[in-house]
């Protein structure tokens, strides 16, 4: 049963709130002294950002383990960074630049936790992504605004003195803006990952870049000879983070949109097997399952197209055969008749011609014209042999082979003749074999075997060769053709089912 | 000789009529289809009907059907069927019941008035006439045609002449052999082809046709 979207969204929201609260409460209860001491040892002034960057790099490299669910691992890594970062700021004597960095990375913790809790929904559902993104953004923003590491160096994660955010830095607006930048960056990363569905590397690269810039820019600004203005820092962060992220996301979106539009147009024209239509309407399909459904749709469409191509090829062949018979009838009914009529008129003219020379000329013309009749007769009979219909395939084949002295013909017929269409197709194939595949008739043999199921045609002899036209013609009649060599003699065998 | 011509091709029909008329043959009727032919034969009682094998309405084998009908209903009228097909099976169908007074000739031979007149005279005389092109074509292929392969060249010649409806004496004259030799050759042919030996020339033609079309 498909639940209404509002119900699904409400369920997601409720779960996020409950799970997020549980995780944050768990983080409150931890004794952070065993973490803070070694972390504090790393917080040598001037090297804080380097350590953070190194830590991020290690985490990124660790994510390249094959088979890992990269999304979840990355979110865990982000949560750790968001958790450890502020601890560096709480180390006594930490430099202002380190504190500024901690302001940048601190909001990542709640964002990562919320995203981790909702990770399954993020990957399977559609509309709640906007809701999840809103939750993540809100969490990041609230964290960035309300958390001050100097007031809460690690004992309690969430003290919410209202004035905290005014006092922790000389540039409250910077803090606010940096929190906003991180929010946008994380949202963009999540959106880019969702849109591109892809190879992790671009996403990881952008994530690493974001973390590095967020760590380095404030640290670098703090080393300027003159105090950096808040606007400068913000501008640098925006340029260094937001612009590349926007480019990556925009490119992925455009690529994905073009691919999606093409896929959607293909899918719109493609039939879907009945048993998958009901499943397709479900709202809780994973991307993998949806891809499988799309593949099934495309496969069904491809099979339909193949079947249509096969039917089209058969229609073309039947039309060609019908045209061939028409030509044969035309040759017989029209051309031959006219030639015979012309012969008669020439004969009459020759008989009535008093001049001996002219009479001889007319008789010569008569002989030449008369000489065309056997050729016309052969063409007509080969195009539309009436004997196929009147006396059967074997008789037609024997008559056709009579033009090739020396060719041995062996014909075996069953009690029932094959369908006329099969006989005609078989005769055409025999004609093609004798015309193009048999260079030396005198040393060759043609065999025809007719049974209730099929017509078998076998030709063997020196130099017997298959041609592409023969292959196509047999395939168009749903037949099978094989070629082999027996006793140093080539052989071609064709089998036509009697239903063809 | 009184003749009825049946052919749907006007040019051919006019040409045959002209040639026969100038040769002294009395053409009593011209027809363009099988129905008109039957009426003309009933009305005119000709000696021979020269019939094209393909006529309206179906243009398949109306001529053979009409020829057999004429032989059955009007036995005094001989038939000579003209065909553009080199079809021994058509000839066999034509002569199946009564080979006498029946002939099967390729249409391309009609311009040769001597051949046409000869065939007409022979069928009127009661002979069975088969165009020798048919026999030659089949015998040219005889090497792989079962029992025909056992015939010698001379025996094949005798077989071809028998298919044309020649008597023993006519064959002897044609082959410049003695009558005794021809009789021996005919016997050998019948023995090798397992045919019923008959002195009736027309039956011999039918038997030969049956052997050639097996």
XYZ file of C-alpha atoms in Angstrom:
714
model
C 0.000 0.000 0.000
C 1.342 3.408 -0.897
C 1.217 5.881 1.981
C 0.462 9.523 1.332
C 3.534 11.694 1.050
C 2.567 13.796 4.077
C 2.442 10.710 6.261
C 5.817 9.551 5.022
C 7.336 12.981 5.555
C 5.962 13.265 9.048
C 7.392 9.882 9.903
C 10.804 10.892 8.601
C 10.739 14.118 10.604
C 9.714 12.360 13.787
C 12.433 9.795 13.395
C 15.046 12.437 12.711
C 14.128 14.359 15.828
C 14.125 11.318 18.062
C 17.311 9.769 16.716
C 19.121 13.060 16.566
C 18.243 13.803 20.167
C 19.445 10.363 21.242
C 22.776 10.749 19.502
C 23.399 14.210 20.875
C 22.559 13.093 24.360
C 24.998 10.249 23.986
C 27.663 12.702 23.021
C 26.992 14.750 26.142
C 27.607 11.850 28.377
C 31.040 10.960 27.120
C 34.085 11.733 29.257
C 36.104 13.842 26.933
C 39.269 14.081 29.035
C 40.811 10.996 27.392
C 40.233 12.589 24.034
C 41.239 16.103 24.951
C 44.728 15.322 26.237
C 46.189 13.790 23.083
C 44.301 16.277 20.970
C 45.713 19.095 22.992
C 49.217 17.828 22.358
C 48.660 18.277 18.682
C 47.521 21.844 19.025
C 50.902 23.457 18.596
C 50.314 27.072 17.665
C 50.569 27.597 13.956
C 50.101 23.940 13.092
C 46.498 23.496 14.037
C 45.133 23.876 10.594
C 47.742 21.557 9.180
C 46.719 18.838 11.585
C 43.103 19.341 10.730
C 43.862 19.167 7.057
C 45.973 16.060 7.564
C 43.173 14.468 9.516
C 40.687 15.249 6.791
C 43.011 13.855 4.175
C 43.444 10.621 6.118
C 39.715 10.292 6.439
C 39.229 10.897 2.736
C 41.850 8.332 1.817
C 40.268 5.835 4.159
C 37.008 6.216 2.300
C 38.440 4.753 -0.837
C 38.168 1.260 0.570
C 36.287 -0.787 -2.029
C 32.931 -2.033 -0.988
C 32.463 0.513 1.767
C 29.252 2.407 1.899
C 31.043 5.581 1.169
C 28.169 7.823 2.075
C 27.847 6.547 5.603
C 31.597 6.441 6.195
C 31.956 9.963 4.994
C 29.199 11.183 7.253
C 30.851 9.477 10.219
C 34.140 11.123 9.298
C 32.451 14.495 9.117
C 30.878 13.928 12.506
C 34.286 13.108 13.994
C 35.789 16.223 12.463
C 32.917 18.287 13.792
C 33.397 16.769 17.204
C 37.197 16.950 17.453
C 37.637 20.333 15.851
C 36.128 22.388 18.642
C 38.218 20.457 21.131
C 41.295 21.952 19.536
C 39.816 25.355 20.096
C 39.265 24.584 23.730
C 42.901 23.811 24.337
C 44.344 26.453 26.636
C 46.384 28.944 24.706
C 44.828 28.071 21.391
C 45.346 30.746 18.851
C 42.519 32.898 17.600
C 42.939 31.403 14.185
C 42.377 27.944 15.592
C 39.289 29.098 17.343
C 38.083 30.549 14.073
C 38.639 27.226 12.382
C 36.689 25.494 15.096
C 33.819 27.804 14.396
C 33.949 26.700 10.813
C 33.947 22.966 11.411
C 31.798 22.746 14.513
C 28.477 22.909 12.677
C 29.480 19.875 10.703
C 28.810 17.581 13.652
C 25.047 18.012 13.928
C 24.732 18.107 10.172
C 26.560 14.835 9.799
C 24.626 13.231 12.616
C 21.281 14.230 11.155
C 22.298 13.096 7.707
C 23.573 9.801 9.110
C 20.300 9.140 10.864
C 18.345 9.936 7.737
C 20.814 8.339 5.338
C 18.529 5.536 4.318
C 15.675 7.924 3.607
C 17.977 10.267 1.816
C 18.876 7.550 -0.647
C 15.483 6.023 -1.221
C 12.846 8.688 -1.018
C 12.285 11.629 -3.251
C 10.367 14.436 -1.746
C 11.766 14.148 1.783
C 15.197 15.074 0.479
C 14.091 18.659 0.616
C 12.881 18.102 4.126
C 16.113 16.394 5.108
C 18.122 19.188 3.564
C 16.107 21.688 5.553
C 16.731 19.783 8.752
C 20.431 19.502 8.076
C 20.699 23.173 7.223
C 18.814 24.185 10.320
C 20.994 22.015 12.508
C 24.137 23.422 11.030
C 22.995 26.958 11.362
C 21.839 26.553 14.941
C 25.062 24.865 15.907
C 27.093 27.543 14.303
C 25.184 30.287 15.997
C 24.841 28.932 19.504
C 28.014 26.971 20.169
C 30.978 28.691 21.695
C 33.907 26.428 22.555
C 35.346 28.877 25.062
C 32.263 28.724 27.139
C 31.847 25.030 26.788
C 35.218 23.471 26.245
C 33.824 20.003 25.992
C 31.887 19.220 29.068
C 28.529 19.975 27.660
C 27.938 20.183 24.011
C 24.985 22.385 24.121
C 25.006 25.404 26.318
C 22.795 27.938 24.929
C 23.696 31.247 26.518
C 22.137 33.810 24.378
C 25.149 36.070 24.366
C 27.688 33.417 23.559
C 27.863 34.117 19.967
C 28.591 37.733 20.550
C 31.625 37.144 22.655
C 33.539 34.331 21.068
C 35.069 36.298 18.304
C 35.875 39.786 17.371
C 33.841 39.367 14.271
C 30.440 37.999 15.070
C 29.234 38.615 11.595
C 32.105 36.508 10.266
C 31.082 33.652 12.443
C 27.536 33.886 11.264
C 28.530 34.068 7.643
C 31.011 31.222 7.930
C 28.331 29.117 9.507
C 26.115 29.981 6.617
C 28.838 29.102 4.122
C 29.392 25.735 5.701
C 25.672 25.161 5.685
C 25.440 25.920 2.012
C 28.473 23.813 1.241
C 27.197 20.776 3.040
C 23.801 21.157 1.439
C 25.443 21.500 -1.937
C 27.522 18.411 -1.303
C 24.474 16.428 -0.322
C 22.568 17.699 -3.314
C 25.454 16.996 -5.661
C 25.804 13.492 -4.357
C 22.111 12.866 -4.725
C 21.954 14.325 -8.195
C 25.028 12.727 -9.651
C 24.514 9.271 -8.084
C 27.843 8.536 -8.951
C 31.248 7.889 -8.778
C 32.427 9.028 -5.448
C 35.571 10.787 -6.537
C 34.167 14.157 -7.606
C 32.044 14.284 -4.519
C 34.927 13.350 -2.275
C 37.195 15.806 -3.981
C 34.751 18.634 -3.425
C 34.251 17.596 0.185
C 37.974 17.526 0.844
C 38.355 20.869 -0.839
C 35.638 22.359 1.303
C 37.157 21.124 4.507
C 40.622 22.254 3.502
C 39.487 25.723 2.545
C 37.440 26.113 5.647
C 40.487 25.240 7.659
C 43.059 27.186 5.711
C 41.357 30.441 4.847
C 40.859 31.730 8.374
C 44.293 30.537 9.399
C 45.845 32.265 6.461
C 43.864 35.404 7.142
C 45.067 35.476 10.695
C 48.676 35.630 9.526
C 48.200 38.730 7.400
C 50.182 41.730 8.595
C 47.101 43.797 9.032
C 43.978 42.350 10.574
C 41.798 40.862 7.893
C 38.458 42.359 7.395
C 35.515 40.126 7.809
C 34.395 40.877 4.334
C 37.719 39.719 2.889
C 37.567 36.430 4.714
C 34.012 35.857 3.664
C 34.798 36.708 0.070
C 37.757 34.329 0.020
C 35.719 31.526 1.508
C 32.925 32.095 -0.930
C 35.239 32.112 -3.918
C 37.269 29.136 -2.794
C 34.398 26.920 -1.789
C 31.106 27.973 -3.132
C 32.192 28.623 -6.699
C 33.838 25.209 -7.308
C 31.006 23.469 -5.562
C 28.490 25.330 -7.656
C 30.378 24.417 -10.833
C 30.561 20.730 -9.933
C 26.960 20.549 -8.888
C 25.777 22.533 -11.859
C 27.709 20.369 -14.303
C 26.474 17.184 -12.710
C 22.953 18.531 -12.746
C 23.080 19.459 -16.399
C 24.641 16.149 -17.344
C 22.163 14.293 -15.275
C 19.308 16.365 -16.684
C 20.307 15.660 -20.252
C 20.759 11.988 -19.514
C 17.520 11.902 -17.607
C 15.629 13.660 -20.385
C 16.956 11.191 -22.923
C 16.155 8.256 -20.676
C 12.700 9.619 -19.936
C 11.913 10.070 -23.616
C 13.064 6.524 -24.309
C 11.173 5.190 -21.376
C 8.012 7.081 -22.295
C 7.922 5.296 -25.639
C 8.815 1.921 -24.216
C 6.313 -0.632 -23.023
C 6.760 -2.120 -19.594
C 5.991 -5.745 -18.785
C 2.641 -5.925 -17.014
C 4.006 -7.441 -13.856
C 6.317 -4.481 -13.301
C 3.779 -1.709 -13.822
C 2.252 -2.134 -10.357
C 5.666 -2.201 -8.775
C 6.719 0.936 -10.590
C 3.954 2.908 -8.885
C 5.406 2.259 -5.433
C 7.034 5.210 -3.696
C 9.617 3.336 -1.715
C 11.724 1.924 -4.509
C 15.462 2.036 -4.125
C 17.420 3.550 -6.976
C 18.737 0.087 -7.808
C 15.233 -1.323 -8.081
C 14.059 1.596 -10.141
C 17.030 1.088 -12.421
C 16.124 -2.579 -12.740
C 12.575 -1.626 -13.698
C 13.877 0.835 -16.263
C 16.192 -1.833 -17.647
C 13.286 -4.250 -17.912
C 11.293 -1.635 -19.771
C 14.107 -0.985 -22.200
C 14.709 -4.690 -22.695
C 11.017 -5.224 -23.457
C 11.145 -2.355 -25.934
C 14.272 -3.784 -27.552
C 12.674 -7.216 -27.887
C 9.582 -5.643 -29.425
C 11.731 -3.805 -31.910
C 13.610 -6.982 -32.790
C 10.326 -8.818 -33.361
C 9.021 -5.947 -35.486
C 12.240 -6.004 -37.524
C 11.788 -9.727 -38.073
C 8.194 -9.237 -39.163
C 9.227 -6.364 -41.391
C 11.916 -8.484 -43.013
C 9.376 -11.253 -43.669
C 6.948 -8.766 -45.193
C 9.666 -7.399 -47.437
C 10.596 -10.882 -48.613
C 6.967 -11.788 -49.256
C 6.466 -8.579 -51.186
C 9.608 -9.365 -53.188
C 8.350 -12.870 -53.935
C 4.955 -11.540 -54.984
C 6.654 -9.042 -57.282
C 8.797 -11.823 -58.694
C 5.694 -13.860 -59.477
C 4.059 -10.840 -61.035
C 7.092 -10.305 -63.249
C 7.028 -13.953 -64.221
C 3.390 -13.684 -65.194
C 4.070 -10.477 -67.116
C 6.881 -12.152 -68.985
C 4.655 -15.041 -69.865
C 1.377 -13.297 -70.495
C 2.641 -10.164 -72.162
C 6.220 -10.275 -73.361
C 6.259 -13.821 -74.677
C 2.884 -13.392 -76.289
C 4.052 -10.251 -78.058
C 7.226 -11.941 -79.237
C 5.207 -14.874 -80.603
C 2.884 -12.400 -82.285
C 5.879 -10.598 -83.778
C 7.271 -13.923 -85.020
C 4.008 -14.684 -86.730
C 3.935 -11.279 -88.393
C 7.538 -11.670 -89.510
C 6.685 -15.053 -90.914
C 3.719 -13.666 -92.791
C 5.805 -10.783 -94.080
C 8.558 -13.172 -95.188
C 6.091 -15.439 -96.945
C 4.552 -12.508 -98.785
C 7.855 -10.829 -99.672
C 8.602 -11.314 -103.349
C 12.171 -10.090 -103.098
C 14.430 -12.989 -102.175
C 16.997 -10.822 -100.453
C 14.440 -9.112 -98.284
C 12.764 -12.394 -97.554
C 16.062 -13.840 -96.409
C 16.579 -10.788 -94.224
C 13.155 -11.198 -92.683
C 13.787 -14.861 -92.012
C 17.064 -13.958 -90.340
C 15.282 -11.505 -88.097
C 12.668 -14.132 -87.405
C 15.332 -16.615 -86.309
C 16.961 -14.063 -84.030
C 13.711 -13.013 -82.454
C 12.666 -16.634 -82.114
C 15.926 -17.333 -80.337
C 14.863 -15.071 -77.492
C 11.846 -17.179 -76.644
C 13.662 -19.994 -74.846
C 15.410 -17.398 -72.679
C 12.153 -15.605 -71.949
C 10.553 -18.902 -71.148
C 13.346 -19.766 -68.751
C 13.065 -16.391 -67.006
C 9.313 -16.689 -66.721
C 9.429 -20.217 -65.391
C 12.138 -19.393 -62.870
C 10.324 -16.286 -61.659
C 6.945 -17.911 -61.243
C 7.120 -21.620 -61.902
C 3.561 -22.836 -62.270
C 4.708 -26.381 -61.725
C 5.341 -25.619 -58.017
C 1.641 -25.086 -57.606
C 0.428 -27.746 -60.028
C 2.892 -30.584 -59.488
C 4.881 -29.873 -56.380
C 8.294 -28.749 -55.277
C 10.241 -31.829 -56.386
C 8.929 -31.582 -59.948
C 9.746 -27.879 -60.067
C 13.263 -28.501 -58.800
C 13.871 -31.254 -61.347
C 12.691 -28.961 -64.101
C 14.898 -26.139 -62.853
C 17.886 -28.441 -62.627
C 17.271 -29.680 -66.162
C 19.069 -26.552 -67.342
C 22.231 -27.787 -65.640
C 23.306 -30.991 -67.344
C 25.333 -33.227 -65.128
C 23.766 -32.067 -61.894
C 22.447 -35.007 -59.932
C 19.061 -34.348 -58.355
C 17.631 -36.505 -55.591
C 14.123 -35.579 -54.464
C 12.196 -37.341 -51.706
C 8.644 -36.301 -50.998
C 6.403 -37.118 -48.072
C 2.776 -38.114 -48.231
C 1.609 -34.551 -47.775
C 2.956 -31.656 -49.795
C 4.293 -28.700 -47.830
C 2.336 -25.438 -47.752
C 2.483 -23.547 -51.051
C 4.302 -20.637 -49.433
C 7.010 -22.980 -48.141
C 7.318 -24.656 -51.534
C 7.713 -21.304 -53.253
C 10.292 -20.160 -50.712
C 12.174 -23.446 -51.107
C 12.145 -23.119 -54.883
C 13.556 -19.613 -54.707
C 16.318 -20.836 -52.415
C 17.087 -23.708 -54.783
C 17.234 -21.211 -57.629
C 19.640 -19.043 -55.625
C 21.782 -22.053 -54.772
C 21.977 -23.182 -58.362
C 22.593 -19.677 -59.600
C 25.274 -18.477 -57.220
C 26.500 -21.202 -54.894
C 27.240 -23.935 -57.390
C 30.128 -23.190 -59.741
C 30.405 -26.663 -61.266
C 27.007 -28.345 -61.672
C 28.367 -31.369 -63.418
C 30.174 -32.612 -60.352
C 27.524 -31.659 -57.860
C 24.411 -33.013 -56.268
C 21.168 -31.371 -55.202
C 18.950 -33.109 -52.692
C 15.399 -32.190 -51.678
C 13.650 -33.918 -48.796
C 10.088 -32.987 -47.933
C 8.548 -34.060 -44.645
C 5.532 -32.886 -42.701
C 7.729 -30.665 -40.536
C 10.216 -29.171 -42.935
C 11.772 -28.990 -46.348
C 15.476 -29.843 -46.433
C 17.631 -28.687 -49.301
C 21.160 -29.955 -49.595
C 23.670 -29.067 -52.263
C 27.138 -30.494 -52.346
C 29.979 -30.237 -54.779
C 33.380 -28.698 -55.419
C 33.397 -24.989 -54.867
C 29.959 -24.812 -53.261
C 29.972 -21.578 -51.282
C 27.606 -19.736 -49.040
C 26.554 -16.215 -49.977
C 25.219 -13.447 -47.775
C 22.129 -13.161 -49.937
C 21.384 -16.818 -49.331
C 21.832 -16.391 -45.594
C 19.444 -13.435 -45.564
C 16.867 -15.207 -47.701
C 16.868 -18.314 -45.526
C 16.655 -16.229 -42.360
C 13.721 -14.284 -43.788
C 11.908 -17.594 -44.270
C 12.652 -18.579 -40.643
C 14.975 -21.246 -41.936
C 18.383 -22.492 -40.835
C 21.378 -22.845 -43.089
C 24.590 -24.680 -42.355
C 27.804 -25.186 -44.227
C 30.340 -27.941 -43.757
C 32.789 -30.117 -45.570
C 32.301 -33.844 -45.934
C 34.861 -36.053 -47.682
C 36.647 -32.994 -49.053
C 33.457 -31.763 -50.641
C 31.657 -28.621 -49.558
C 28.050 -28.931 -48.538
C 25.324 -26.425 -47.804
C 22.143 -27.542 -46.095
C 19.008 -25.466 -45.673
C 16.080 -26.376 -43.490
C 12.788 -24.546 -43.933
C 10.025 -25.225 -41.427
C 6.752 -25.982 -43.101
C 5.098 -23.131 -41.246
C 7.313 -20.521 -42.980
C -9.039 -29.580 -92.685
C -11.466 -27.477 -90.607
C -9.886 -25.745 -87.626
C -11.005 -23.727 -84.626
C -8.397 -21.417 -83.062
C -8.650 -20.477 -79.369
C -6.180 -17.911 -78.031
C -6.847 -14.767 -75.973
C -3.865 -12.930 -77.570
C -5.382 -11.205 -80.587
C -2.102 -10.713 -82.409
C -1.109 -14.345 -82.086
C -4.535 -15.574 -83.033
C -4.639 -13.355 -86.124
C -1.171 -14.484 -87.136
C -1.987 -18.185 -86.820
C -5.252 -17.713 -88.687
C -3.449 -15.923 -91.504
C -0.721 -18.547 -91.794
C -3.195 -21.422 -91.778
C -5.517 -19.739 -94.205
C -2.749 -19.026 -96.676
C -1.737 -22.682 -96.365
C -5.168 -23.819 -97.430
C -6.588 -24.649 -94.009
C -10.192 -23.707 -93.329
C -10.337 -21.716 -90.090
C -14.022 -21.939 -89.169
C -13.938 -20.024 -85.867
C -11.713 -17.872 -83.658
C -12.216 -17.761 -79.883
C -10.758 -15.754 -77.022
C -11.720 -17.996 -74.106
C -12.619 -21.565 -73.192
C -16.397 -21.044 -73.073
C -16.521 -19.608 -76.574
C -14.310 -22.468 -77.760
C -16.736 -25.108 -76.505
C -19.613 -23.357 -78.219
C -17.673 -23.058 -81.458
C -16.718 -26.759 -81.427
C -20.324 -27.707 -80.777
C -21.484 -25.508 -83.581
C -18.832 -26.063 -86.230
C -17.699 -29.659 -85.562
C -14.111 -28.956 -86.640
C -11.444 -31.553 -87.359
C -9.020 -30.008 -84.884
C -9.057 -27.318 -82.202
C -5.829 -25.413 -81.685
C -5.976 -24.211 -78.075
C -3.722 -21.942 -76.030
C -3.123 -23.437 -72.606
C -3.618 -20.162 -70.658
C -6.834 -18.328 -71.200
C -9.286 -16.204 -69.212
C -10.442 -16.037 -66.540
C -7.632 -17.459 -64.390
C -4.880 -17.758 -67.025
C -3.596 -21.021 -65.555
C -4.683 -24.235 -67.272
C -8.045 -23.437 -68.871
C -6.745 -24.738 -72.201
C -5.989 -28.209 -70.835
C -9.350 -28.425 -69.129
C -11.143 -27.286 -72.284
C -9.115 -29.710 -74.426
C -10.031 -32.669 -72.250
C -13.657 -31.584 -72.292
C -13.640 -31.393 -76.088
C -12.085 -34.863 -76.349
C -14.631 -36.285 -74.008
C -17.741 -34.639 -75.435
C -16.743 -34.280 -79.062
C -14.469 -37.238 -79.828
C -14.460 -36.478 -83.531
C -12.509 -33.293 -82.818
C -8.775 -33.599 -82.201
C -6.991 -31.094 -79.993
C -3.596 -29.476 -80.276
C -2.633 -27.506 -77.162
C -0.122 -24.678 -77.495
C 1.910 -23.766 -74.437
C 4.708 -21.395 -73.587
C 5.801 -23.683 -70.789
C 8.144 -26.598 -71.324
C 6.034 -28.726 -69.011
C 6.030 -32.498 -69.522
C 3.631 -32.749 -66.619
C 1.097 -30.608 -68.470
C 1.418 -32.901 -71.466
C 0.847 -35.909 -69.262
C -2.269 -34.353 -67.736
C -3.588 -33.583 -71.205
C -3.134 -37.134 -72.460
C -3.878 -39.055 -69.288
C -7.228 -40.479 -70.356
C -6.908 -40.626 -74.098
C -3.567 -39.982 -75.734
C -4.829 -40.320 -79.279
C -5.928 -37.304 -81.301
C -4.073 -35.124 -78.796
C -1.004 -32.972 -79.118
C 1.144 -30.663 -76.963
C 3.282 -28.148 -78.810
C 5.409 -25.213 -77.733
C 3.805 -21.983 -78.837
C 7.056 -20.596 -80.141
C 6.815 -23.134 -82.952
C 3.571 -21.744 -84.391
C 5.402 -19.395 -86.708
C 6.898 -22.491 -88.366
C 3.850 -23.365 -90.446
C 5.304 -26.701 -91.541
C 5.691 -27.863 -87.926
C 2.204 -26.622 -87.060
C 0.572 -28.241 -90.070
C 2.427 -31.498 -89.460
C 1.310 -31.629 -85.834
C -2.290 -30.833 -86.841
C -2.329 -33.530 -89.514
C -0.909 -36.108 -87.127
C -3.427 -35.457 -84.373
C -6.283 -35.523 -86.898
C -4.903 -38.856 -88.042
C -5.173 -40.095 -84.472
C -1.593 -39.756 -83.292
C -0.338 -38.447 -79.994
C 2.072 -35.561 -80.510
C 4.512 -34.254 -77.892
C 6.898 -31.434 -78.640
C 10.319 -33.003 -78.945
C 11.827 -30.115 -76.950
C 10.227 -31.550 -73.842
C 11.626 -34.998 -74.408
C 15.054 -33.681 -75.336
C 15.235 -31.555 -72.225
C 14.446 -34.445 -69.962
C 16.655 -36.911 -71.762
C 19.497 -34.440 -71.687
C 19.235 -34.752 -67.954
C 18.825 -38.500 -67.911
C 22.184 -39.354 -66.382
C 20.766 -38.925 -62.939
C 17.130 -39.805 -63.538
C 16.926 -43.279 -62.136
C 16.206 -45.922 -64.739
C 16.685 -43.452 -67.565
C 20.350 -43.414 -66.665
C 20.587 -47.006 -67.848
C 19.618 -46.114 -71.427
C 22.269 -45.966 -74.081
C 22.443 -42.975 -76.384
C 20.751 -44.893 -79.182
C 18.019 -46.106 -76.849
C 17.488 -42.521 -75.667
C 17.063 -41.466 -79.298
C 14.462 -44.196 -79.786
C 12.686 -43.064 -76.625
C 12.560 -39.489 -77.890
C 11.092 -40.639 -81.209
C 8.524 -42.782 -79.433
C 7.520 -39.714 -77.384
C 6.883 -37.931 -80.662
C 4.459 -40.644 -81.641
C 6.513 -42.258 -84.389
C 5.862 -45.834 -85.384
C 8.694 -48.391 -85.626
C 8.945 -47.974 -89.347
C 9.029 -44.196 -89.050
C 11.765 -44.471 -86.453
C 13.752 -46.797 -88.628
C 13.567 -44.279 -91.433
C 14.521 -41.434 -89.117
C 17.495 -43.270 -87.642
C 18.489 -45.072 -90.831
C 18.302 -48.417 -89.084
C 16.601 -51.654 -89.945
C 13.155 -52.364 -88.606
C 14.540 -55.344 -86.678
C 17.124 -53.159 -84.963
C 14.493 -50.629 -84.032
C 12.297 -53.376 -82.591
C 15.195 -54.579 -80.435
C 15.886 -51.045 -79.258
C 12.229 -50.451 -78.427
C 12.081 -53.683 -76.457
C 15.222 -52.718 -74.541
C 13.746 -49.347 -73.700
C 10.520 -50.837 -72.435
C 12.375 -53.453 -70.425
C 14.727 -50.973 -68.785
C 11.940 -48.516 -67.991
C 9.618 -51.267 -66.896
C 6.891 -50.116 -69.285
C 3.955 -52.132 -70.540
C 4.873 -53.033 -74.067
C 2.227 -51.976 -76.495
C 2.010 -51.861 -80.202
C -0.340 -48.950 -79.944
C 1.763 -45.934 -80.767
C -0.276 -43.549 -78.718
C -0.188 -45.717 -75.667
C 3.535 -45.873 -76.117
C 3.705 -42.091 -76.038
C 1.737 -41.936 -72.825
C 3.875 -44.638 -71.276
C 6.994 -42.736 -72.266
C 5.617 -39.536 -70.797
C 4.837 -41.294 -67.575
C 8.365 -42.649 -67.457
C 9.867 -39.270 -68.180
C 7.882 -37.556 -65.483
C 8.351 -40.023 -62.688
